[in-house]
Every structure is written in C-alpha cells, then in structure tokens.
Amino acid sequence: MPNPRILLVDDERSVAGLLSLALKDGGYEVDVEYSGERAIERLLDEVYDAVVADLRMEKLDGLDILRAARQRYPSPAVIIMTGHGSIDSAVEAMKLGASDYLTKPVDPSELTLALERVFERRQLLTELDSLRQRVGQLQLDNLIGVSPAMQGIFRTVQRIARTDVTVLIMGESGTGKELVARAVHNHSSRANNPFLTVNCSALTETLLESELFGHAKGAFTGAVAAKKGLFEDADGGTLLLDEIGDMEPGAQAALLRVLESGEVRRVGETRTIAVDVRVLASTNRELEEAMKLGRFREDLFYRLRVVPISIPPLRERTEDIIPLAQHFVTRYTEKFARRSIKLGGEASEALLKYSWPGNVRELEHAVERAVLLSEDEVIQPEDLPTEITRPAVAETNTAAMTLAEIEKRHILQRLEQCGGNRSEAARQLGISRNTLARKLKSYGMEDEEAEEEEDA
Ligand SMILES: Nc1ncnc2c1ncn2[C@@H]1O[C@H](COP(=O)(O)OP(=O)(O)OP(=O)(O)O)[C@@H](O)[C@H]1O
Ligand SMILES: [Mg+2]
C-alpha cells in the first residue's frame, strides 16, 4: 500500500501533534484537524484511508465524524480514541461501524499497531472481493443473475453494504430494485434492525412529510394523536425511498435537511430528534431528466447518488432469463407442492425470444402461472401467457397462410389477451361487436358466451 492517508482529529493540540509526528515517522501521510466541524468538512473534499478521531470534543464529536465518514465512498476506516471510563461510548462507536478504539492516553506505537491491523483486514477483504470476482457469483440472497451486469451489481452491493453511503437504485419497473435494496440491508451491520419502505409517489406532500418525519398531535386536521415517522421507526436500520423521482419539491427540501443533519423534526414540533438511518432510494424514471426540468433538486440528487446502481432491463441481459425462470419454477413447485416440473425446450425458446416489458416481475408471474397450469412434468409453450408465445407463433411462417387464416389467428389471440371479453377485443381490433360475433361464429365459436360475458 503506498503511503496511506490519515486524518487525525483531536481538540487537544499537544496530543494531535505528538501522534501526527509518530504517524509521519511510520510512513503515513497525515492531515490534522482540531475540531469535529473542520474534520467533517475535510471529509467531504478529500479521500482518506483512515480517520483517527477523539471521541469527546465540543459540538461535533468523534461519533459525528464516524457517521460522516461512513457516508463517504470509499469509506475510510475509523479509529476512535476514548478517555478512560467511557467504555460505553467505545462500544457504541464499534456498533456504529468504527474499526477499532483506543483508550487515552494513546501510545503512538499502539496507534500505529491498530492502523496496521485495520489495513491488514482491509487488504484481506479486497483480496476476497477480487477472488469472488474471479469465481463469479450467480446468486446473492434471492437475487439471481449470471449476466456481467448483475455480477457487477452483486459485487457493488457487497462492497458498499457495510458502509452507510446512500445508494440510488435505478431501473425499469420489475427489474428488482427493491430486492437489491434488501440485499444491501441484509449484508450490512444493520441487518437485525428494521428495513422499511415508503412509496414517495403514493402520498401528497404533507402526508409524505408526516409519514417520514412524524407529526405532533393536532399538527393538522386529522392528526388526533402524535405519531412517529418512518425515520424514527427505522432507527438503526435502513429506509428505502421508493419512486423518489415523484417526490414533491417541499418534501425534497425536508429530506435533504434530514440527510444533512441526521435529525428529524416532526411536523408541528420544534424539537429535533437524532436518527441513525441509512437511506436508499429507487426510481424507474430518469432523474437526470427530471433535474434538468427543475422537478428534482440537484443537491438532493447528488446527495442520494453517492453510489449509483443501474439495473438493466431484462431484454438487455437475456442470459439471465433461463436461470431466473428455473429459479421461479423451483420456487413455485415448492410453494404449490407440485411434483417436480421442468422447463421444456420450446417454452425456454419462447421465453428467450420475448421482450419482457414487465421485466423480472412479468417473468415470475408467467412461470408461476405455468407451474399451476402445466399438466405434465414439462412446461410447454401452451402453459405460458399468449403474449409471450405470440411472437414465436407469428414467426411460424405467416407467409404460407391465407389472409383469412392470419385474420383468424390475430382475432383469437386478441380475444385471449382480453381474457375472453368480446367487447374489449372488438374495441381493440377496431371492429364492431357484431362483426366480431359473426367472425367467431364462422370459426365455429358460439355467441351465447358473449352475452354472458357482457352481463358479467
Ligand atoms: N434478479 C432477480 N432474481 C430473482 N428475483 C427477482 C430478481 N429481480 C426481480 N425479481 C423478482 O421480481 C419481482 C419484482 O422485483 P422488485 O419488486 O424488486 O422490482 P422493482 O424494480 O422494485 O419494481 P417496481 O419499479 O415496479 O417497484 C419480485 O417478486 C422480485 O422478487
Ligand atoms: Mg419496487
């Protein structure tokens, strides 16, 4: 490792001076600050391998520095120096993710030793990481993915899980954004604390704020009792802000304040409450676009997107389709206690050819349905929804078909897609219900059903 960079923070100048000299002698590059405020500012601009901070300082202390450091990416290791008799604080610091703690007065050789240990451990983790990278990992928790894109995402999740950086997860609907967020939580030190989700598009501005930050009794009409917000409920854990792109401007400003201060204020109250929550955000929209249009705050965007994870749509990683389908076949045969069922070759081909506008969610539903419908041990194309098999069917030589045959095929497919609802099918086909009825009759399909459906 070429000269690791250390930020040393202590408000006692003599201690800081002594230790920094020792560190420089030990071959480290050292910056010194004498207050928590200055140290946190410095952390925003510069990248350090480690921070050594005094626990007790006026105003912002060692724990504040630790929190700030863990939100940086890459995160520096943090060693906390505690006065004698503050073992509880040392324990808290370790829980919050400090790499080590030393009791004051700190002997310079003790500090260099602690740093060596920390860097050794980091080195091991990096090696493990590159080993994993070489082996390739086909699954992370419930996440399946053999494509290079998904493999990259698995690695990123594991690399950043143990920090507190905010992560912005982007992807079309059904690509697995929530599953990725859960994986980040499950692999973090917060795994035993709550993982909560809030859908930012489903709530109006005031409701969202009261949902996130809580409210005082009587803060607004209907606030009959005081209520804790999700930030308080998620204390120690992770909060996923789903569909962040739809968040209203007022709520965006309030959220930014919370992210910067680490404190929430319930609607209608003046006191603030400190919270320790890791924030993840997800969106299926182009946030950059929304930002250009002035609908999404730029400062919030950059605050959230410390680590961006972009999940490609399923059609751009076709190598994931079959492994995912097999995973779902297993899951649903177990769930419905069916005897072992396999994915047939023809059905697999249909799955591979389809474009999956609903991404993995659509694939999961298609397989679930097929497992339920399949009559023998092999899933056949007939067990899949028609929109999936249709492109394959369309390719079966329409050139050799008469116009009437193509028409019949088209009408029947549309009818099936509409779940047998003839009025809807007629509307979509651009013909009258009577015309449709006449054509169906000519195919030998009776009209009575239609009336029943009309009534239903
Ligand atoms: N890589 C994957 N491996 C296994 N299952 C997956 C994967 N990706 C998605 N799924 C499954 O697909 C479904 C949709 O995933 P999820 O809810 O995470 O999508 P999303 O991106 O949050 O969608 P939306 O934008 O609609 O909220 C879930 O049932 C999830 O378990
Ligand atoms: Mg989701």
mmCIF file with all atom_site columns, C-alpha atoms in Angstrom, residues 35 45 65 191 216 238 293 425:
data_model
loop_
_atom_site.group_PDB
_atom_site.id
_atom_site.type_symbol
_atom_site.label_atom_id
_atom_site.label_alt_id
_atom_site.label_comp_id
_atom_site.label_asym_id
_atom_site.label_entity_id
_atom_site.label_seq_id
_atom_site.pdbx_PDB_ins_code
_atom_site.Cartn_x
_atom_site.Cartn_y
_atom_site.Cartn_z
_atom_site.occupancy
_atom_site.B_iso_or_equiv
_atom_site.pdbx_formal_charge
_atom_site.auth_seq_id
_atom_site.auth_comp_id
_atom_site.auth_asym_id
_atom_site.auth_atom_id
_atom_site.pdbx_PDB_model_num
ATOM 1 C CA . SER A 1 35  ? -12.474 20.172 15.657  1.00 0.00 ? 35  SER A CA 1
ATOM 2 C CA . ASP A 1 45  ? -13.464 17.104 -0.102  1.00 0.00 ? 45  ASP A CA 1
ATOM 3 C CA . ILE A 1 65  ? -17.144 12.179 12.428  1.00 0.00 ? 65  ILE A CA 1
ATOM 4 C CA . ALA A 1 191 ? -29.394 -6.375 9.151   1.00 0.00 ? 191 ALA A CA 1
ATOM 5 C CA . ALA A 1 216 ? -47.400 16.346 16.674  1.00 0.00 ? 216 ALA A CA 1
ATOM 6 C CA . THR A 1 238 ? -32.485 1.163  6.566   1.00 0.00 ? 238 THR A CA 1
ATOM 7 C CA . LEU A 1 293 ? -36.691 20.162 -15.983 1.00 0.00 ? 293 LEU A CA 1
ATOM 8 C CA . ALA A 1 425 ? -61.452 -7.371 -28.028 1.00 0.00 ? 425 ALA A CA 1
#
